Short mmCIF file of C-alpha atoms and ligand atoms in Angstrom, two decimals:
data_model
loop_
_atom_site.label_atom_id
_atom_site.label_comp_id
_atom_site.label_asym_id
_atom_site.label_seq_id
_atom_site.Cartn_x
_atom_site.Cartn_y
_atom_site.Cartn_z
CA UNK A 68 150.59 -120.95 67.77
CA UNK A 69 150.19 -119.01 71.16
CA UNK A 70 148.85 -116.17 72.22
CA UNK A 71 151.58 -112.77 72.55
CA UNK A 72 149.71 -110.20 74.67
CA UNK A 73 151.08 -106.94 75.46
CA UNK A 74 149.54 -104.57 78.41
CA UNK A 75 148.07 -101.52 77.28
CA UNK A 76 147.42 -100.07 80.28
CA UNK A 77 149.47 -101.94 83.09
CA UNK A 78 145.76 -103.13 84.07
CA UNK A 79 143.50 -103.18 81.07
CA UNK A 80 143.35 -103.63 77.36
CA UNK A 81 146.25 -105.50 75.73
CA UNK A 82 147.15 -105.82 72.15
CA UNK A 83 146.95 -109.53 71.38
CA UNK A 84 148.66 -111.85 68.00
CA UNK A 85 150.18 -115.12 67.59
CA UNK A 86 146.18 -116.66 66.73
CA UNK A 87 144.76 -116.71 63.06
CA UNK A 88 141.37 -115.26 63.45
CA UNK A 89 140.60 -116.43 60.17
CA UNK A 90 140.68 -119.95 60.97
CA UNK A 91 139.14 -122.53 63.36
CA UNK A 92 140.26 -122.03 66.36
CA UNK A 93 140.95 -124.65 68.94
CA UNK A 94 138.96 -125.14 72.51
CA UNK A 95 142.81 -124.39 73.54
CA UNK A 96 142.99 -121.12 71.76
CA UNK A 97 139.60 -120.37 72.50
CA UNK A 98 140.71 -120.44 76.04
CA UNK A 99 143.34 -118.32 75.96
CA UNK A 100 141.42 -115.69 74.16
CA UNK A 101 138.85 -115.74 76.87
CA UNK A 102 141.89 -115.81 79.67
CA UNK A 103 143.25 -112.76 77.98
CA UNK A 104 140.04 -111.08 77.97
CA UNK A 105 138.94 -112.11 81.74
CA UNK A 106 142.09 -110.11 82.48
CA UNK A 107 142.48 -107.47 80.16
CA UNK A 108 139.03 -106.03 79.14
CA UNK A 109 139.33 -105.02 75.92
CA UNK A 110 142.15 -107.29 73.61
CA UNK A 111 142.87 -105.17 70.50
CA UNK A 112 143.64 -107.36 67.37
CA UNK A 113 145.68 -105.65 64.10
CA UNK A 114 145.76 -106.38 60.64
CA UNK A 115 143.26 -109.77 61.07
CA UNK A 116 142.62 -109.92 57.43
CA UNK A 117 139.26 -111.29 58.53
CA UNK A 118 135.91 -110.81 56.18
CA UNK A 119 132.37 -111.24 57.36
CA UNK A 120 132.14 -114.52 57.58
CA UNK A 121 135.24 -115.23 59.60
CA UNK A 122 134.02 -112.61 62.03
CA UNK A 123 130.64 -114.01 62.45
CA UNK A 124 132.39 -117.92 63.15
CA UNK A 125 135.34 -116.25 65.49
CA UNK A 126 132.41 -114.75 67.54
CA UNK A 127 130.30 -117.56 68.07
CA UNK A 128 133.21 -119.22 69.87
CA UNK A 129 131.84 -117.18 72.67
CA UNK A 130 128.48 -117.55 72.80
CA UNK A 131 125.12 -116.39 71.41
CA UNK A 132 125.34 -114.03 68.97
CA UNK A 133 122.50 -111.18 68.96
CA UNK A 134 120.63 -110.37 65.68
CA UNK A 135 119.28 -106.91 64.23
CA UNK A 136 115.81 -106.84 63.59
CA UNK A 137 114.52 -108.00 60.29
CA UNK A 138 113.23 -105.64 58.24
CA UNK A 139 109.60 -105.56 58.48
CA UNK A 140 109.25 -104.91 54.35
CA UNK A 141 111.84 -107.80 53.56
CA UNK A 142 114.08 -105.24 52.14
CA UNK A 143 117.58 -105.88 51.55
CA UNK A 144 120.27 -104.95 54.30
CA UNK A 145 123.76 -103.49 53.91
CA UNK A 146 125.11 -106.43 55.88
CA UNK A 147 125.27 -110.35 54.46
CA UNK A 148 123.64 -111.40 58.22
CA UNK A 149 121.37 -110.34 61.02
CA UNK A 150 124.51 -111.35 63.32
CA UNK A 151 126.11 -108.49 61.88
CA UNK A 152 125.45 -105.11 63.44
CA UNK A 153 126.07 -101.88 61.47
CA UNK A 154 128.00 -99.26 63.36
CA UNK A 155 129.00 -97.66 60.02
CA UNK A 156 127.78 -94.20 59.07
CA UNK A 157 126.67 -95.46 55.54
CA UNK A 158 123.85 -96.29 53.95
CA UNK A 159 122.24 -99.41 51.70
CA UNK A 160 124.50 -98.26 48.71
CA UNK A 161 127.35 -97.79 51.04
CA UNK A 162 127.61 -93.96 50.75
CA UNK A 163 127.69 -91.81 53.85
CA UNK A 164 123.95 -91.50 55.34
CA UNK A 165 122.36 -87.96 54.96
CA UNK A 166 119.64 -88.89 57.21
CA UNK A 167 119.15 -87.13 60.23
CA UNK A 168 117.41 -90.27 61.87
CA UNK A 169 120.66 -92.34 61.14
CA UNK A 170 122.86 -89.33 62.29
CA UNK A 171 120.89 -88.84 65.54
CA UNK A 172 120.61 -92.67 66.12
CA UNK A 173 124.84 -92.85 65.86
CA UNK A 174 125.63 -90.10 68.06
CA UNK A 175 123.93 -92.10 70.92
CA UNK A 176 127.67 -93.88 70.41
CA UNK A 177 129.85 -91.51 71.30
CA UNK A 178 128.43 -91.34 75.15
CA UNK A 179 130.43 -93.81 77.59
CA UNK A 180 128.37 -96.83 77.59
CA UNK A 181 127.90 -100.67 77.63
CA UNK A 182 126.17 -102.69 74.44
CA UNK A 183 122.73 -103.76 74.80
CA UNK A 184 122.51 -102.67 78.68
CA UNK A 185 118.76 -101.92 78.24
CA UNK A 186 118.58 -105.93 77.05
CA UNK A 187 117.66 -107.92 80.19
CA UNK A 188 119.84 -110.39 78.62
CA UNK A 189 123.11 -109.08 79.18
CA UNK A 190 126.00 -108.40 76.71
CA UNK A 191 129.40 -110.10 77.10
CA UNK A 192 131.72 -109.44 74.37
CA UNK A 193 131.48 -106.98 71.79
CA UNK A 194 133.52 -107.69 68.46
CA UNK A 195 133.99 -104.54 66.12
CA UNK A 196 136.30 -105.01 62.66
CA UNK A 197 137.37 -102.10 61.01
CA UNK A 198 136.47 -102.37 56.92
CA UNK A 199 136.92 -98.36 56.20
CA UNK A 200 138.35 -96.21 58.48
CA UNK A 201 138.72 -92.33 58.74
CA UNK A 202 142.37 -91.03 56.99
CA UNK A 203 144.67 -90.75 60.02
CA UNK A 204 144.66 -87.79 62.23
CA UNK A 205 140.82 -87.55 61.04
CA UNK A 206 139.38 -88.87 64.37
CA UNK A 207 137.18 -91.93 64.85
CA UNK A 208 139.08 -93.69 67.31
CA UNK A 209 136.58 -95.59 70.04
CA UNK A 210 137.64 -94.94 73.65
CA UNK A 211 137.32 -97.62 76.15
CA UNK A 212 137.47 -97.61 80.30
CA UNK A 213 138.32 -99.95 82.53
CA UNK A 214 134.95 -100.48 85.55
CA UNK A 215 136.58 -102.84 87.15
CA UNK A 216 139.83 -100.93 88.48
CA UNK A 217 137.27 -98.14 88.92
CA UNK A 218 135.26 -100.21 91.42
CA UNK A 219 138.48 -101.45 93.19
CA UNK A 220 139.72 -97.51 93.68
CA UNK A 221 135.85 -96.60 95.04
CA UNK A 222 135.98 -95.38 98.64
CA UNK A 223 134.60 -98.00 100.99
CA UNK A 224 131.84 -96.28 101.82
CA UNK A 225 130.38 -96.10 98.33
CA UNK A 226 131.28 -99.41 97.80
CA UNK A 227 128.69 -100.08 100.80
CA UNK A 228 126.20 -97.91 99.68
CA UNK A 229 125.80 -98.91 95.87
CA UNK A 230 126.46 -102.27 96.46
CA UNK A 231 123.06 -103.58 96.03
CA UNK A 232 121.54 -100.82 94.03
CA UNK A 233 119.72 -101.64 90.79
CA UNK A 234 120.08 -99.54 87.67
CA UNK A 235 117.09 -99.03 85.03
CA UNK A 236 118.21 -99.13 81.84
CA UNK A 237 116.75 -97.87 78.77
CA UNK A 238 117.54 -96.94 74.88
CA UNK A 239 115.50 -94.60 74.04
CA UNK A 240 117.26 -92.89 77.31
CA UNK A 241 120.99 -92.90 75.89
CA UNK A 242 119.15 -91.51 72.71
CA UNK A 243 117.80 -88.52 74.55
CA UNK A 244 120.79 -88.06 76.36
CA UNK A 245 122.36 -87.31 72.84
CA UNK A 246 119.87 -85.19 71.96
CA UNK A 247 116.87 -86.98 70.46
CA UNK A 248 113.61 -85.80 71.01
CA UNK A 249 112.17 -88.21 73.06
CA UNK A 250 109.65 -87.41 76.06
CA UNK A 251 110.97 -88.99 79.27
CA UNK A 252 107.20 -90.25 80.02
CA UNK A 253 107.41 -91.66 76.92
CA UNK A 254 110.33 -93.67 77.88
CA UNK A 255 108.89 -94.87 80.98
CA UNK A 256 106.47 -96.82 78.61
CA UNK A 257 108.67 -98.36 76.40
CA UNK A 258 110.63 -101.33 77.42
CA UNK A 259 113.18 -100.94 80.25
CA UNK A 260 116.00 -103.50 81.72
CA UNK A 261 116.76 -103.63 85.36
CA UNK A 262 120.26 -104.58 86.39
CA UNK A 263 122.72 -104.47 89.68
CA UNK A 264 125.13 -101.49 89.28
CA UNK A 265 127.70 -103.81 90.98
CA UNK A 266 128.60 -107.59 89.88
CA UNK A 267 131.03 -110.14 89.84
CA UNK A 268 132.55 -110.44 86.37
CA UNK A 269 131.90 -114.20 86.50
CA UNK A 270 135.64 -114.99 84.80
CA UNK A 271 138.20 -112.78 86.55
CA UNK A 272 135.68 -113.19 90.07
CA UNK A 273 136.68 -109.06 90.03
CA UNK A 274 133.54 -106.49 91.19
CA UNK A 275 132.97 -104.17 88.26
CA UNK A 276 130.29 -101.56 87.70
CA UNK A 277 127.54 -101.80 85.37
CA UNK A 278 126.07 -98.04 84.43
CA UNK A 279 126.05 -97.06 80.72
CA UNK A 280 124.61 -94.25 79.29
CA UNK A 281 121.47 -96.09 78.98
CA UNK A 282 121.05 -96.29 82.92
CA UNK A 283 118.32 -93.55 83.32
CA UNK A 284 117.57 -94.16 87.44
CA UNK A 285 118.03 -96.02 90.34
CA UNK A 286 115.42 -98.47 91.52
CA UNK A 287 113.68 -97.20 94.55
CA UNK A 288 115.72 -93.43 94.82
CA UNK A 289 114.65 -90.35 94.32
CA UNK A 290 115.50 -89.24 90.73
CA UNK A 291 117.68 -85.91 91.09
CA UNK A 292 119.49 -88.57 93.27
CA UNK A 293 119.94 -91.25 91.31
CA UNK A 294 120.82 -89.70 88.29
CA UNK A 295 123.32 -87.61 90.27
CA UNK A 296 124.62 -90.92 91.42
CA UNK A 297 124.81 -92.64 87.99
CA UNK A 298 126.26 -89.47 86.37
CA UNK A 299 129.21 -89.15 89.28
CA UNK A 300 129.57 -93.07 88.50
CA UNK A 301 130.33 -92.89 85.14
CA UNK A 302 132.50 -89.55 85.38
CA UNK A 303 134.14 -91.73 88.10
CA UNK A 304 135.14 -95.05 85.67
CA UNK A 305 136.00 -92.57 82.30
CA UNK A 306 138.69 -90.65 84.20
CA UNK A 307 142.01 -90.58 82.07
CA UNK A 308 143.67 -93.19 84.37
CA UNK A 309 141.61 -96.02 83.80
CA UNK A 310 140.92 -95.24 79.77
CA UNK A 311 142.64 -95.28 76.23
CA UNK A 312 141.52 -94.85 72.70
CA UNK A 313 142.37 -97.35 70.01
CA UNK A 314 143.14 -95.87 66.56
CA UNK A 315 141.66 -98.27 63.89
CA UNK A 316 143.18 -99.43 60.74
CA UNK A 317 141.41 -101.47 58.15
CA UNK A 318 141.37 -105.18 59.34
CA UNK A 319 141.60 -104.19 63.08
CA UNK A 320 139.87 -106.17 65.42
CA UNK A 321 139.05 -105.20 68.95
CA UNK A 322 137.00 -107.31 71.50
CA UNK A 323 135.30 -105.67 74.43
CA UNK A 324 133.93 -107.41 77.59
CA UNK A 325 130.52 -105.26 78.16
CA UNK A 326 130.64 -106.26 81.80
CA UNK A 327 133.67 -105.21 82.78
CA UNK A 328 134.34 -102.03 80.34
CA UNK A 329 132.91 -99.03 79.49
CA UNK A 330 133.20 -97.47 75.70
CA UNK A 331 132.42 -95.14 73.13
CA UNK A 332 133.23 -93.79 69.28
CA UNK A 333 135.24 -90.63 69.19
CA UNK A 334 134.67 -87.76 67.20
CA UNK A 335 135.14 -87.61 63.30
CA UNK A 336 133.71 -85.23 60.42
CA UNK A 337 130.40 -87.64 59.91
CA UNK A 338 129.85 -86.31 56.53
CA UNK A 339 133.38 -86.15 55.16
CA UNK A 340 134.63 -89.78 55.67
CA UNK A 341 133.30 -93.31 55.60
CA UNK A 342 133.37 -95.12 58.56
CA UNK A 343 132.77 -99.06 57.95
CA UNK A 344 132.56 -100.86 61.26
CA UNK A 345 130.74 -103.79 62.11
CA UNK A 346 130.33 -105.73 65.34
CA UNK A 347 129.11 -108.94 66.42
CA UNK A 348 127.04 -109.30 69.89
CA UNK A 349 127.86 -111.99 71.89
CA UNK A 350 124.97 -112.44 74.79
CA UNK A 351 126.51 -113.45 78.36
CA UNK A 352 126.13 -117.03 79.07
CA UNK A 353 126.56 -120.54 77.28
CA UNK A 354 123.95 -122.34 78.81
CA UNK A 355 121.85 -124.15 76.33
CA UNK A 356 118.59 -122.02 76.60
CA UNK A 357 120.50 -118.77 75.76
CA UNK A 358 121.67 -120.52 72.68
CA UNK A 359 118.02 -120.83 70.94
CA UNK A 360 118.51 -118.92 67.61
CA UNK A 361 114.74 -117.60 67.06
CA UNK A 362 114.41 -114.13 66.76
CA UNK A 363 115.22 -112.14 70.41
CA UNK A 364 114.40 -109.65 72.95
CA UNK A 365 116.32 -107.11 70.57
CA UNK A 366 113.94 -107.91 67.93
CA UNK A 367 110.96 -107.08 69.47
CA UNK A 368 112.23 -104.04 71.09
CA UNK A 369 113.72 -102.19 68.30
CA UNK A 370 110.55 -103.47 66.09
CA UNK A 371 108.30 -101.12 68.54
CA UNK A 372 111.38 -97.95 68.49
CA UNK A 373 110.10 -94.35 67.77
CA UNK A 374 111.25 -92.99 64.33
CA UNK A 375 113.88 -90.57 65.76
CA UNK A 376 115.86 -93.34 67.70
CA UNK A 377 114.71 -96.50 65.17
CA UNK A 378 117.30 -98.55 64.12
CA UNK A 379 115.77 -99.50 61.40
CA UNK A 380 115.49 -95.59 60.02
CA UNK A 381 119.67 -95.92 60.49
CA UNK A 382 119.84 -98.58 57.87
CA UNK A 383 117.41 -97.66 55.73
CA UNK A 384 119.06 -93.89 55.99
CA UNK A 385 119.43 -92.22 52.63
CA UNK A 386 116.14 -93.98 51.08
C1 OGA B 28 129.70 -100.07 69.09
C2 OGA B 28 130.22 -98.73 69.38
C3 OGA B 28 131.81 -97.07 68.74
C4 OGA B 28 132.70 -96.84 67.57
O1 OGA B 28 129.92 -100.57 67.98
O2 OGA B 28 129.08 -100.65 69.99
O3 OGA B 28 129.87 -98.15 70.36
O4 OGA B 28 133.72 -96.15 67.74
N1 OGA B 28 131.10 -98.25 68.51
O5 OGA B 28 132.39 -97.35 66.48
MN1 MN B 29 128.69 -99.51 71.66
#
């Protein structure tokens, strides 16, 4: 079979079929998967019929897959597999969370950002598949915006003055931002990821921006000034022309390139409808040391997270 693509936007996102995600797939079709998504950004993927398992083995054609933190009791998790991340708003028994740490620790979603930026091990894909979704017309649709067209339309002159600035990039950040009640010295002590604000997405050899709502300053600039910067940045990629929203039915699959894209979860009524989604984390690179499979950096660092922004208090929510 081959790959049918068709343009969302005339230069990003692109509903893909012709593959069967629930099989093997072939170093061929693995190719033009990753072609599609060096060009595209985001490839959107209906009606997969795809369950866990399948999801985890599509993903780690890609790469390294990130795991959640074990829980430090042994307690059970909602998910079959630490490469699964929860991004649903339920809780161990599956019933829509009630706990304000969960709540608080979701809405950090629905800012415009990248995956994992405040990992010093970067992000590539994203993988999200629908189980439950809200009824339609009820919301939940994730947004998604295009940094790499955004770059391109940047006046020259910003282009020469960001272009070898270094964003700091922290959680707990993202999680104040959406109103948890973090102190920003506190921040400052917990772990923090440095990265360029402008790269070369290694597969399409295109600039793109890399801010997220976890980028809290600029190496080496003033604050006021660097936050100005990042905001104007990120107001800059998430204007209308460069975005779209993808309305999710049960069995959808979308895959997001974290360097390339920006994203995040629309609004819904929280406490009214379930919202099942879980993602897979592929980390950027294939190089045989990435690939070790002990625990990593995203271990450790949610292991030492404060209550309100604790990952851990979003899947034990409800308890
Ligand atoms: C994610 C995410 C938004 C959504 O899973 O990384 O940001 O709409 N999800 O579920
Ligand atoms: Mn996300």
């Amino acid at each position: 079979m081959s790959l049918i693509c068709e343009p969302i936007l005339p230069n990003f996102g692109a509903v893909c079929s012709g593959l069967d995600l629930t099989q093997p797939l072939s170093p061929e079709e693995v190719t033009q998967v990753t072609d599609a998504m060096d060009r595209y950004g985001v490839t959107v993927w209906r009606n997969t019929g795809m369950n866990d398992e399948q999801h985890v083995e599509f993903s780690r054609n890609f790469g390294y897959l990130e795991r959640v933190p074990k829980r430090p009791d042994g307690q059970k998790m909602r998910l079959s597999c630490r490469e699964l991340f929860d991004a649903s708003n339920l809780n161990l028994e599956g019933e829509i969370t009630r706990d304000p740490a969960a709540i608080e620790y979701r809405k950090g979603d629905r800012l415009w950002h990248t995956d994992s930026a405040f990992l010093e091990k970067r992000t590539s894909y994203s993988i999200l598949l629908a189980h439950e979704v809200p009824p339609p017309g009820a919301g939940g649709e994730t947004w998604f915006a295009d940094a790499r067209t955004a770059y391109d339309d940047l006046p020259q002159e910003t282009k020469d003055r960001i272009e070898d600035l270094v964003g700091v990039n922290s959680l707990w950040w993202s999680r104040k931002q959406a109103g948890a009640d973090v102190a920003e010295e506190e921040i400052y002590e917990r772990p923090m990821a440095r990265h360029r604000i402008v790269h070369t997405h290694a597969g399409s050899g295109r600039k793109s921006l890399f801010i997220a709502a976890h980028t809290m300053d600029i190496e080496g600039m003033d604050k006021a000034e660097g936050r100005q910067l990042i905001a104007d940045l990120i107001a800059h990629v998430t204007q209308p022309k460069y975005t779209f929203s993808h309305n999710w039915q049960v069995g959808d699959l979308v895959i997001w390139d974290n360097l390339a894209t920006m994203h995040r979860g629309g609004d819904y009524d929280y406490n009214a409808h379930k919202r099942d989604m879980r993602r897979t984390t592929v980390r950027e690179g294939t190089e045989p040391h990435l690939m070790e499979t002990g625990d990593d950096p995203y271990t450790a660092l949610f292991a030492r997270s404060p209550r309100s922004v604790d990952i851990n208090a979003a899947r034990d929510a409800g308890r």
